[in-house]
Amino acid sequence: KKEVPGELAPEFWGTVHPACGGTSQSPIDLPPAGDTTNSGEPLEVSYTPVDASQLEIKNNGHALHVNAAFGELTLPDGVYEAKQFHIRCPSQHTVDGKSLPCEMNIVHQKRGSTGNDNLAIIGIFLQQAKTLGLNADTGRELAFLRRLGLGNRLGLPNPGEAKKIANIPLDLNNAFRRQLQGGYYHYQGSLTVPPCSETVHWYMMKQPAAIAEEMFENFKILFPSPANNRPVQALNGRPVVTDEESVEGEFPPAAKFHWTYGEHEKWSTGYPDCAGTSQSPIDLNGVPSSGTGAHFNQH
């Protein structure tokens, strides 16, 4: 029997979890961000405020995480429900070979799926506020992290523990609106911890959110070096696209006609009737009135 090191460092994960030695593993190194705006359509997310009166931030020894039903992400094959977010420092993904201070991952699972099947993760890099500058956007982002207790070392849980967070509704959409509306990288990958299931649609937002220096320091007190993140993995020929929610062959053919209002000229590709000659709505300005005085009442 192969001996497994006591600490089970990432390079040995595959000895216990075969998927960790797969060819579609995460995290990866991403190309330079360049323009962080979105050249296509933003991700179709619907996050709503969550009552925080019963929420806790938990320390599982590897990351800080909060579990709650934060809302939904709609992808070409259906609705994915947000189940949790977690924070690791330094970032798991790198950009042009460089890591950022931290990374926050919002974990979704397709409605009706179980186990580690059909996952989607929206990742948000966290950069020091002094680098990004103080403004209304970074203020909202810092306030969100402050409610989790990151600004107070004594307010954070030790490994294996949990602590209540501030009783203020958590709204991912409000806190991270500029990231969610901006550009992103997309690729197919895996969980970044064992069992490393290769079942994840990854969406890494280009625009980082702010984290205060003391928050980062408080995190590193809880998770001292070596870093609590997995080294980047080989791409192995996988495509990485920007501002596109899918790559070729990623979703079932029946789901490829995922429509948005930003691309209504493409609707007829999936729905031929949309190219018909009696479509609605129409412009009513200038439509002649009926000679009989009859009219249509819409209820």
PDB file of C-alpha atoms in Angstrom:
ATOM      1  CA  LYS A   1       0.000   0.000   0.000  1.00  0.00           C
ATOM      2  CA  LYS A   2       1.341   3.407  -0.945  1.00  0.00           C
ATOM      3  CA  GLU A   3       2.264   5.477   2.092  1.00  0.00           C
ATOM      4  CA  VAL A   4       0.499   8.832   2.300  1.00  0.00           C
ATOM      5  CA  PRO A   5       2.329  11.759   3.937  1.00  0.00           C
ATOM      6  CA  GLY A   6       0.761  12.877   7.210  1.00  0.00           C
ATOM      7  CA  GLU A   7       0.130  16.423   6.021  1.00  0.00           C
ATOM      8  CA  LEU A   8      -1.128  15.263   2.610  1.00  0.00           C
ATOM      9  CA  ALA A   9       0.305  18.244   0.716  1.00  0.00           C
ATOM     10  CA  PRO A  10      -1.384  19.115  -2.583  1.00  0.00           C
ATOM     11  CA  GLU A  11       1.146  17.169  -4.641  1.00  0.00           C
ATOM     12  CA  PHE A  12       0.050  13.983  -2.846  1.00  0.00           C
ATOM     13  CA  TRP A  13      -3.731  14.477  -3.043  1.00  0.00           C
ATOM     14  CA  GLY A  14      -3.957  12.163  -6.038  1.00  0.00           C
ATOM     15  CA  THR A  15      -2.748   9.225  -3.928  1.00  0.00           C
ATOM     16  CA  VAL A  16      -6.057   9.289  -2.060  1.00  0.00           C
ATOM     17  CA  HIS A  17      -8.343  11.157  -4.470  1.00  0.00           C
ATOM     18  CA  PRO A  18      -7.691  10.012  -8.077  1.00  0.00           C
ATOM     19  CA  ALA A  19      -9.547  12.979  -9.620  1.00  0.00           C
ATOM     20  CA  CYS A  20      -6.872  15.297  -8.191  1.00  0.00           C
ATOM     21  CA  GLY A  21      -4.543  13.881 -10.837  1.00  0.00           C
ATOM     22  CA  GLY A  22      -6.953  14.685 -13.658  1.00  0.00           C
ATOM     23  CA  THR A  23      -6.359  16.876 -16.695  1.00  0.00           C
ATOM     24  CA  SER A  24      -9.002  19.558 -15.961  1.00  0.00           C
ATOM     25  CA  GLN A  25      -7.915  20.730 -12.544  1.00  0.00           C
ATOM     26  CA  SER A  26      -8.176  24.123 -10.836  1.00  0.00           C
ATOM     27  CA  PRO A  27      -6.906  26.710 -10.116  1.00  0.00           C
ATOM     28  CA  ILE A  28      -5.082  27.913 -13.212  1.00  0.00           C
ATOM     29  CA  ASP A  29      -3.027  30.897 -14.317  1.00  0.00           C
ATOM     30  CA  LEU A  30      -5.163  33.423 -16.209  1.00  0.00           C
ATOM     31  CA  PRO A  31      -4.011  35.802 -18.980  1.00  0.00           C
ATOM     32  CA  PRO A  32      -3.499  39.520 -18.244  1.00  0.00           C
ATOM     33  CA  ALA A  33      -6.815  41.211 -17.491  1.00  0.00           C
ATOM     34  CA  GLY A  34      -6.403  44.308 -19.647  1.00  0.00           C
ATOM     35  CA  ASP A  35      -9.753  46.081 -19.852  1.00  0.00           C
ATOM     36  CA  THR A  36     -11.957  44.899 -16.961  1.00  0.00           C
ATOM     37  CA  THR A  37     -15.226  45.995 -18.610  1.00  0.00           C
ATOM     38  CA  ASN A  38     -17.509  43.420 -20.207  1.00  0.00           C
ATOM     39  CA  SER A  39     -17.412  43.154 -24.004  1.00  0.00           C
ATOM     40  CA  GLY A  40     -20.455  40.869 -24.021  1.00  0.00           C
ATOM     41  CA  GLU A  41     -23.327  40.259 -21.614  1.00  0.00           C
ATOM     42  CA  PRO A  42     -22.875  40.230 -17.827  1.00  0.00           C
ATOM     43  CA  LEU A  43     -23.450  36.968 -16.038  1.00  0.00           C
ATOM     44  CA  GLU A  44     -27.141  36.415 -15.317  1.00  0.00           C
ATOM     45  CA  VAL A  45     -27.040  36.498 -11.520  1.00  0.00           C
ATOM     46  CA  SER A  46     -29.952  37.163  -9.200  1.00  0.00           C
ATOM     47  CA  TYR A  47     -28.675  37.604  -5.662  1.00  0.00           C
ATOM     48  CA  THR A  48     -31.022  38.881  -2.964  1.00  0.00           C
ATOM     49  CA  PRO A  49     -30.394  40.131   0.593  1.00  0.00           C
ATOM     50  CA  VAL A  50     -30.136  37.312   3.138  1.00  0.00           C
ATOM     51  CA  ASP A  51     -31.232  37.648   6.755  1.00  0.00           C
ATOM     52  CA  ALA A  52     -28.007  37.412   8.757  1.00  0.00           C
ATOM     53  CA  SER A  53     -29.500  36.955  12.222  1.00  0.00           C
ATOM     54  CA  GLN A  54     -28.706  33.227  12.226  1.00  0.00           C
ATOM     55  CA  LEU A  55     -25.646  33.218   9.963  1.00  0.00           C
ATOM     56  CA  GLU A  56     -22.162  32.216  11.082  1.00  0.00           C
ATOM     57  CA  ILE A  57     -18.721  32.464   9.580  1.00  0.00           C
ATOM     58  CA  LYS A  58     -16.947  29.122   9.883  1.00  0.00           C
ATOM     59  CA  ASN A  59     -13.304  28.130   9.846  1.00  0.00           C
ATOM     60  CA  ASN A  60     -12.810  24.624   8.444  1.00  0.00           C
ATOM     61  CA  GLY A  61      -9.045  24.828   8.779  1.00  0.00           C
ATOM     62  CA  HIS A  62      -8.601  25.722   5.102  1.00  0.00           C
ATOM     63  CA  ALA A  63     -10.814  28.767   4.528  1.00  0.00           C
ATOM     64  CA  LEU A  64     -13.452  31.032   6.056  1.00  0.00           C
ATOM     65  CA  HIS A  65     -16.927  30.308   4.705  1.00  0.00           C
ATOM     66  CA  VAL A  66     -20.564  31.335   5.115  1.00  0.00           C
ATOM     67  CA  ASN A  67     -23.428  29.043   4.085  1.00  0.00           C
ATOM     68  CA  ALA A  68     -26.758  30.499   2.953  1.00  0.00           C
ATOM     69  CA  ALA A  69     -29.159  30.663  -0.001  1.00  0.00           C
ATOM     70  CA  PHE A  70     -27.762  33.836  -1.554  1.00  0.00           C
ATOM     71  CA  GLY A  71     -29.621  33.658  -4.875  1.00  0.00           C
ATOM     72  CA  GLU A  72     -29.202  32.225  -8.340  1.00  0.00           C
ATOM     73  CA  LEU A  73     -26.993  32.107 -11.419  1.00  0.00           C
ATOM     74  CA  THR A  74     -28.646  31.178 -14.718  1.00  0.00           C
ATOM     75  CA  LEU A  75     -26.507  29.274 -17.222  1.00  0.00           C
ATOM     76  CA  PRO A  76     -27.453  27.751 -20.600  1.00  0.00           C
ATOM     77  CA  ASP A  77     -28.541  24.468 -19.005  1.00  0.00           C
ATOM     78  CA  GLY A  78     -30.579  25.863 -16.124  1.00  0.00           C
ATOM     79  CA  VAL A  79     -30.573  27.626 -12.779  1.00  0.00           C
ATOM     80  CA  TYR A  80     -27.685  27.225 -10.333  1.00  0.00           C
ATOM     81  CA  GLU A  81     -28.399  28.059  -6.687  1.00  0.00           C
ATOM     82  CA  ALA A  82     -25.783  29.881  -4.598  1.00  0.00           C
ATOM     83  CA  LYS A  83     -25.028  27.731  -1.555  1.00  0.00           C
ATOM     84  CA  GLN A  84     -21.981  29.311   0.089  1.00  0.00           C
ATOM     85  CA  PHE A  85     -19.037  31.640  -0.328  1.00  0.00           C
ATOM     86  CA  HIS A  86     -15.563  31.164   1.066  1.00  0.00           C
ATOM     87  CA  ILE A  87     -12.392  33.229   1.247  1.00  0.00           C
ATOM     88  CA  ARG A  88      -8.782  32.130   0.893  1.00  0.00           C
ATOM     89  CA  CYS A  89      -5.571  34.168   1.075  1.00  0.00           C
ATOM     90  CA  PRO A  90      -3.558  34.404  -1.101  1.00  0.00           C
ATOM     91  CA  SER A  91      -5.651  33.976  -4.216  1.00  0.00           C
ATOM     92  CA  GLN A  92      -6.039  30.520  -5.711  1.00  0.00           C
ATOM     93  CA  HIS A  93      -5.973  31.662  -9.336  1.00  0.00           C
ATOM     94  CA  THR A  94      -3.131  33.799 -10.597  1.00  0.00           C
ATOM     95  CA  VAL A  95      -3.130  36.416 -13.344  1.00  0.00           C
ATOM     96  CA  ASP A  96      -0.127  36.459 -15.661  1.00  0.00           C
ATOM     97  CA  GLY A  97       1.787  34.454 -13.075  1.00  0.00           C
ATOM     98  CA  LYS A  98       0.994  36.776 -10.162  1.00  0.00           C
ATOM     99  CA  SER A  99      -1.268  36.025  -7.213  1.00  0.00           C
ATOM    100  CA  LEU A 100      -3.517  38.581  -5.532  1.00  0.00           C
ATOM    101  CA  PRO A 101      -3.907  38.977  -1.760  1.00  0.00           C
ATOM    102  CA  CYS A 102      -7.125  36.942  -1.498  1.00  0.00           C
ATOM    103  CA  GLU A 103      -9.888  35.257  -3.480  1.00  0.00           C
ATOM    104  CA  MET A 104     -13.578  34.893  -2.679  1.00  0.00           C
ATOM    105  CA  ASN A 105     -15.528  32.052  -4.315  1.00  0.00           C
ATOM    106  CA  ILE A 106     -19.329  31.952  -4.544  1.00  0.00           C
ATOM    107  CA  VAL A 107     -20.309  28.295  -4.960  1.00  0.00           C
ATOM    108  CA  HIS A 108     -23.470  27.364  -6.904  1.00  0.00           C
ATOM    109  CA  GLN A 109     -25.048  24.041  -7.748  1.00  0.00           C
ATOM    110  CA  LYS A 110     -27.549  23.298 -10.489  1.00  0.00           C
ATOM    111  CA  ARG A 111     -31.048  22.966  -9.112  1.00  0.00           C
ATOM    112  CA  GLY A 112     -31.839  19.307  -8.438  1.00  0.00           C
ATOM    113  CA  SER A 113     -28.201  18.129  -8.447  1.00  0.00           C
ATOM    114  CA  THR A 114     -26.485  16.446  -5.509  1.00  0.00           C
ATOM    115  CA  GLY A 115     -22.996  15.666  -4.275  1.00  0.00           C
ATOM    116  CA  ASN A 116     -20.363  17.506  -6.312  1.00  0.00           C
ATOM    117  CA  ASP A 117     -22.266  17.325  -9.613  1.00  0.00           C
ATOM    118  CA  ASN A 118     -23.021  20.398 -11.761  1.00  0.00           C
ATOM    119  CA  LEU A 119     -21.199  23.143  -9.863  1.00  0.00           C
ATOM    120  CA  ALA A 120     -20.538  26.737 -10.900  1.00  0.00           C
ATOM    121  CA  ILE A 121     -18.209  29.068  -9.053  1.00  0.00           C
ATOM    122  CA  ILE A 122     -17.973  32.832  -9.423  1.00  0.00           C
ATOM    123  CA  GLY A 123     -14.574  33.982  -8.194  1.00  0.00           C
ATOM    124  CA  ILE A 124     -13.748  37.515  -7.059  1.00  0.00           C
ATOM    125  CA  PHE A 125     -10.169  38.590  -6.408  1.00  0.00           C
ATOM    126  CA  LEU A 126      -9.577  40.735  -3.324  1.00  0.00           C
ATOM    127  CA  GLN A 127      -6.965  43.491  -3.597  1.00  0.00           C
ATOM    128  CA  GLN A 128      -5.735  45.901  -0.901  1.00  0.00           C
ATOM    129  CA  ALA A 129      -7.986  48.949  -0.669  1.00  0.00           C
ATOM    130  CA  LYS A 130      -4.982  51.277  -0.705  1.00  0.00           C
ATOM    131  CA  THR A 131      -4.180  49.959  -4.188  1.00  0.00           C
ATOM    132  CA  LEU A 132      -7.726  50.319  -5.533  1.00  0.00           C
ATOM    133  CA  GLY A 133      -8.485  53.650  -3.812  1.00  0.00           C
ATOM    134  CA  LEU A 134     -11.370  54.579  -1.543  1.00  0.00           C
ATOM    135  CA  ASN A 135     -14.688  55.315  -3.230  1.00  0.00           C
ATOM    136  CA  ALA A 136     -18.339  54.279  -3.014  1.00  0.00           C
ATOM    137  CA  ASP A 137     -17.625  50.883  -4.601  1.00  0.00           C
ATOM    138  CA  THR A 138     -14.684  49.906  -2.412  1.00  0.00           C
ATOM    139  CA  GLY A 139     -16.593  51.265   0.597  1.00  0.00           C
ATOM    140  CA  ARG A 140     -19.442  48.804  -0.023  1.00  0.00           C
ATOM    141  CA  GLU A 141     -16.990  45.951  -0.479  1.00  0.00           C
ATOM    142  CA  LEU A 142     -15.120  46.743   2.740  1.00  0.00           C
ATOM    143  CA  ALA A 143     -18.404  47.093   4.655  1.00  0.00           C
ATOM    144  CA  PHE A 144     -19.449  43.618   3.501  1.00  0.00           C
ATOM    145  CA  LEU A 145     -16.196  42.047   4.705  1.00  0.00           C
ATOM    146  CA  ARG A 146     -16.385  44.011   7.966  1.00  0.00           C
ATOM    147  CA  ARG A 147     -19.796  42.469   8.688  1.00  0.00           C
ATOM    148  CA  LEU A 148     -18.171  39.048   8.472  1.00  0.00           C
ATOM    149  CA  GLY A 149     -15.756  40.043  11.248  1.00  0.00           C
ATOM    150  CA  LEU A 150     -12.607  40.312   9.137  1.00  0.00           C
ATOM    151  CA  GLY A 151     -11.765  43.684  10.658  1.00  0.00           C
ATOM    152  CA  ASN A 152     -11.598  42.228  14.176  1.00  0.00           C
ATOM    153  CA  ARG A 153      -9.190  39.369  14.857  1.00  0.00           C
ATOM    154  CA  LEU A 154     -11.153  38.376  17.969  1.00  0.00           C
ATOM    155  CA  GLY A 155     -14.326  38.273  15.888  1.00  0.00           C
ATOM    156  CA  LEU A 156     -12.990  35.517  13.649  1.00  0.00           C
ATOM    157  CA  PRO A 157     -13.278  31.795  14.436  1.00  0.00           C
ATOM    158  CA  ASN A 158     -10.320  29.527  15.089  1.00  0.00           C
ATOM    159  CA  PRO A 159     -10.024  26.279  13.071  1.00  0.00           C
ATOM    160  CA  GLY A 160     -13.031  24.057  13.636  1.00  0.00           C
ATOM    161  CA  GLU A 161     -15.072  26.896  15.142  1.00  0.00           C
ATOM    162  CA  ALA A 162     -17.812  29.271  13.991  1.00  0.00           C
ATOM    163  CA  LYS A 163     -18.842  32.764  15.070  1.00  0.00           C
ATOM    164  CA  LYS A 164     -21.961  34.806  14.426  1.00  0.00           C
ATOM    165  CA  ILE A 165     -21.657  37.662  11.968  1.00  0.00           C
ATOM    166  CA  ALA A 166     -23.168  41.138  12.222  1.00  0.00           C
ATOM    167  CA  ASN A 167     -26.968  41.077  12.067  1.00  0.00           C
ATOM    168  CA  ILE A 168     -27.129  43.078   8.860  1.00  0.00           C
ATOM    169  CA  PRO A 169     -28.540  41.470   5.678  1.00  0.00           C
ATOM    170  CA  LEU A 170     -25.844  40.077   3.383  1.00  0.00           C
ATOM    171  CA  ASP A 171     -26.371  41.201  -0.210  1.00  0.00           C
ATOM    172  CA  LEU A 172     -23.777  39.882  -2.651  1.00  0.00           C
ATOM    173  CA  ASN A 173     -25.306  41.825  -5.534  1.00  0.00           C
ATOM    174  CA  ASN A 174     -25.067  45.152  -3.724  1.00  0.00           C
ATOM    175  CA  ALA A 175     -21.586  44.601  -2.327  1.00  0.00           C
ATOM    176  CA  PHE A 176     -20.009  43.291  -5.536  1.00  0.00           C
ATOM    177  CA  ARG A 177     -22.093  44.975  -8.233  1.00  0.00           C
ATOM    178  CA  ARG A 178     -19.132  46.320 -10.203  1.00  0.00           C
ATOM    179  CA  GLN A 179     -17.439  42.904 -10.327  1.00  0.00           C
ATOM    180  CA  LEU A 180     -20.626  41.066 -11.338  1.00  0.00           C
ATOM    181  CA  GLN A 181     -21.380  43.573 -14.109  1.00  0.00           C
ATOM    182  CA  GLY A 182     -17.810  43.564 -15.390  1.00  0.00           C
ATOM    183  CA  GLY A 183     -15.666  41.300 -17.489  1.00  0.00           C
ATOM    184  CA  TYR A 184     -14.718  37.766 -16.544  1.00  0.00           C
ATOM    185  CA  TYR A 185     -12.682  34.716 -17.505  1.00  0.00           C
ATOM    186  CA  HIS A 186     -14.418  31.398 -18.050  1.00  0.00           C
ATOM    187  CA  TYR A 187     -13.121  27.852 -18.247  1.00  0.00           C
ATOM    188  CA  GLN A 188     -14.056  24.322 -17.178  1.00  0.00           C
ATOM    189  CA  GLY A 189     -12.257  23.017 -14.138  1.00  0.00           C
ATOM    190  CA  SER A 190     -12.476  21.357 -10.765  1.00  0.00           C
ATOM    191  CA  LEU A 191     -12.848  21.848  -7.053  1.00  0.00           C
ATOM    192  CA  THR A 192      -9.584  23.224  -5.651  1.00  0.00           C
ATOM    193  CA  VAL A 193      -9.646  20.833  -2.677  1.00  0.00           C
ATOM    194  CA  PRO A 194     -10.092  17.057  -2.505  1.00  0.00           C
ATOM    195  CA  PRO A 195     -11.889  15.225  -4.025  1.00  0.00           C
ATOM    196  CA  CYS A 196     -11.015  17.675  -6.883  1.00  0.00           C
ATOM    197  CA  SER A 197     -14.159  16.764  -8.848  1.00  0.00           C
ATOM    198  CA  GLU A 198     -13.910  18.059 -12.434  1.00  0.00           C
ATOM    199  CA  THR A 199     -17.504  19.309 -12.430  1.00  0.00           C
ATOM    200  CA  VAL A 200     -17.073  23.084 -12.112  1.00  0.00           C
ATOM    201  CA  HIS A 201     -17.941  25.912 -14.505  1.00  0.00           C
ATOM    202  CA  TRP A 202     -15.502  28.617 -13.368  1.00  0.00           C
ATOM    203  CA  TYR A 203     -16.199  32.357 -13.801  1.00  0.00           C
ATOM    204  CA  MET A 204     -13.371  34.548 -12.489  1.00  0.00           C
ATOM    205  CA  MET A 205     -14.275  38.240 -12.452  1.00  0.00           C
ATOM    206  CA  LYS A 206     -11.573  40.552 -13.779  1.00  0.00           C
ATOM    207  CA  GLN A 207     -12.268  43.502 -11.486  1.00  0.00           C
ATOM    208  CA  PRO A 208     -10.938  42.881  -7.956  1.00  0.00           C
ATOM    209  CA  ALA A 209     -12.844  43.974  -4.864  1.00  0.00           C
ATOM    210  CA  ALA A 210     -11.255  45.733  -1.915  1.00  0.00           C
ATOM    211  CA  ILE A 211      -9.929  44.237   1.301  1.00  0.00           C
ATOM    212  CA  ALA A 212      -8.331  46.321   4.058  1.00  0.00           C
ATOM    213  CA  GLU A 213      -4.735  45.634   5.040  1.00  0.00           C
ATOM    214  CA  GLU A 214      -5.730  44.731   8.599  1.00  0.00           C
ATOM    215  CA  MET A 215      -8.351  42.271   7.303  1.00  0.00           C
ATOM    216  CA  PHE A 216      -5.706  40.502   5.244  1.00  0.00           C
ATOM    217  CA  GLU A 217      -3.350  40.429   8.255  1.00  0.00           C
ATOM    218  CA  ASN A 218      -6.101  39.052  10.510  1.00  0.00           C
ATOM    219  CA  PHE A 219      -6.748  36.291   7.972  1.00  0.00           C
ATOM    220  CA  LYS A 220      -3.064  35.346   7.809  1.00  0.00           C
ATOM    221  CA  ILE A 221      -2.903  35.086  11.613  1.00  0.00           C
ATOM    222  CA  LEU A 222      -5.558  32.382  11.351  1.00  0.00           C
ATOM    223  CA  PHE A 223      -3.921  30.738   8.331  1.00  0.00           C
ATOM    224  CA  PRO A 224      -0.149  31.282   8.563  1.00  0.00           C
ATOM    225  CA  SER A 225       2.187  30.212   5.776  1.00  0.00           C
ATOM    226  CA  PRO A 226       2.482  27.894   3.989  1.00  0.00           C
ATOM    227  CA  ALA A 227      -0.291  29.408   1.925  1.00  0.00           C
ATOM    228  CA  ASN A 228      -3.742  27.861   2.246  1.00  0.00           C
ATOM    229  CA  ASN A 229      -4.280  27.560  -1.476  1.00  0.00           C
ATOM    230  CA  ARG A 230      -3.546  24.928  -4.098  1.00  0.00           C
ATOM    231  CA  PRO A 231      -0.770  25.683  -6.607  1.00  0.00           C
ATOM    232  CA  VAL A 232      -1.963  26.481 -10.141  1.00  0.00           C
ATOM    233  CA  GLN A 233      -2.558  23.467 -12.362  1.00  0.00           C
ATOM    234  CA  ALA A 234      -1.678  22.731 -15.978  1.00  0.00           C
ATOM    235  CA  LEU A 235      -4.207  23.967 -18.517  1.00  0.00           C
ATOM    236  CA  ASN A 236      -3.769  20.862 -20.695  1.00  0.00           C
ATOM    237  CA  GLY A 237      -5.236  22.532 -23.773  1.00  0.00           C
ATOM    238  CA  ARG A 238      -8.448  23.739 -22.154  1.00  0.00           C
ATOM    239  CA  PRO A 239      -9.867  26.934 -23.680  1.00  0.00           C
ATOM    240  CA  VAL A 240     -10.091  30.036 -21.485  1.00  0.00           C
ATOM    241  CA  VAL A 241     -12.556  32.604 -22.838  1.00  0.00           C
ATOM    242  CA  THR A 242     -13.446  36.122 -21.753  1.00  0.00           C
ATOM    243  CA  ASP A 243     -16.982  37.483 -21.332  1.00  0.00           C
ATOM    244  CA  GLU A 244     -18.523  34.261 -22.691  1.00  0.00           C
ATOM    245  CA  GLU A 245     -20.488  31.988 -20.383  1.00  0.00           C
ATOM    246  CA  SER A 246     -19.698  28.780 -22.256  1.00  0.00           C
ATOM    247  CA  VAL A 247     -17.070  27.083 -24.383  1.00  0.00           C
ATOM    248  CA  GLU A 248     -17.797  24.704 -27.243  1.00  0.00           C
ATOM    249  CA  GLY A 249     -19.326  21.450 -26.056  1.00  0.00           C
ATOM    250  CA  GLU A 250     -19.666  22.552 -22.442  1.00  0.00           C
ATOM    251  CA  PHE A 251     -23.452  22.433 -22.196  1.00  0.00           C
ATOM    252  CA  PRO A 252     -25.941  19.985 -23.748  1.00  0.00           C
ATOM    253  CA  PRO A 253     -26.971  20.905 -27.328  1.00  0.00           C
ATOM    254  CA  ALA A 254     -30.580  21.364 -26.237  1.00  0.00           C
ATOM    255  CA  ALA A 255     -29.449  24.122 -23.917  1.00  0.00           C
ATOM    256  CA  LYS A 256     -27.339  26.096 -26.395  1.00  0.00           C
ATOM    257  CA  PHE A 257     -30.106  28.597 -27.171  1.00  0.00           C
ATOM    258  CA  HIS A 258     -29.886  30.475 -23.898  1.00  0.00           C
ATOM    259  CA  TRP A 259     -31.425  33.818 -24.797  1.00  0.00           C
ATOM    260  CA  THR A 260     -30.744  37.268 -23.379  1.00  0.00           C
ATOM    261  CA  TYR A 261     -32.253  40.669 -24.160  1.00  0.00           C
ATOM    262  CA  GLY A 262     -28.829  41.854 -25.291  1.00  0.00           C
ATOM    263  CA  GLU A 263     -28.818  39.444 -28.263  1.00  0.00           C
ATOM    264  CA  HIS A 264     -32.443  39.377 -29.411  1.00  0.00           C
ATOM    265  CA  GLU A 265     -31.336  39.228 -33.053  1.00  0.00           C
ATOM    266  CA  LYS A 266     -30.099  35.667 -32.317  1.00  0.00           C
ATOM    267  CA  TRP A 267     -33.375  34.402 -30.823  1.00  0.00           C
ATOM    268  CA  SER A 268     -34.522  32.903 -34.109  1.00  0.00           C
ATOM    269  CA  THR A 269     -31.538  30.519 -34.012  1.00  0.00           C
ATOM    270  CA  GLY A 270     -33.231  28.575 -31.265  1.00  0.00           C
ATOM    271  CA  TYR A 271     -36.806  29.730 -31.801  1.00  0.00           C
ATOM    272  CA  PRO A 272     -37.655  30.080 -35.535  1.00  0.00           C
ATOM    273  CA  ASP A 273     -40.967  31.853 -34.803  1.00  0.00           C
ATOM    274  CA  CYS A 274     -38.950  34.847 -33.592  1.00  0.00           C
ATOM    275  CA  ALA A 275     -38.152  35.580 -37.255  1.00  0.00           C
ATOM    276  CA  GLY A 276     -41.841  35.628 -38.201  1.00  0.00           C
ATOM    277  CA  THR A 277     -43.732  38.564 -39.738  1.00  0.00           C
ATOM    278  CA  SER A 278     -46.296  39.036 -36.951  1.00  0.00           C
ATOM    279  CA  GLN A 279     -44.080  39.595 -33.952  1.00  0.00           C
ATOM    280  CA  SER A 280     -44.638  41.702 -30.850  1.00  0.00           C
ATOM    281  CA  PRO A 281     -44.209  44.243 -29.418  1.00  0.00           C
ATOM    282  CA  ILE A 282     -44.790  47.016 -31.980  1.00  0.00           C
ATOM    283  CA  ASP A 283     -44.715  50.806 -31.911  1.00  0.00           C
ATOM    284  CA  LEU A 284     -48.309  52.081 -31.598  1.00  0.00           C
ATOM    285  CA  ASN A 285     -47.455  55.667 -32.483  1.00  0.00           C
ATOM    286  CA  GLY A 286     -49.254  56.607 -35.739  1.00  0.00           C
ATOM    287  CA  VAL A 287     -51.555  53.550 -35.830  1.00  0.00           C
ATOM    288  CA  PRO A 288     -54.875  54.781 -37.347  1.00  0.00           C
ATOM    289  CA  SER A 289     -57.911  54.663 -35.074  1.00  0.00           C
ATOM    290  CA  SER A 290     -60.771  52.324 -35.889  1.00  0.00           C
ATOM    291  CA  GLY A 291     -63.496  53.708 -38.148  1.00  0.00           C
ATOM    292  CA  THR A 292     -66.132  52.164 -35.898  1.00  0.00           C
ATOM    293  CA  GLY A 293     -64.633  53.594 -32.762  1.00  0.00           C
ATOM    294  CA  ALA A 294     -63.977  50.089 -31.478  1.00  0.00           C
ATOM    295  CA  HIS A 295     -60.902  49.552 -29.437  1.00  0.00           C
ATOM    296  CA  PHE A 296     -59.069  46.771 -27.614  1.00  0.00           C
ATOM    297  CA  ASN A 297     -59.004  46.718 -23.867  1.00  0.00           C
ATOM    298  CA  GLN A 298     -55.942  44.964 -22.470  1.00  0.00           C
ATOM    299  CA  HIS A 299     -56.402  43.461 -19.035  1.00  0.00           C
TER     300      HIS A 299
END
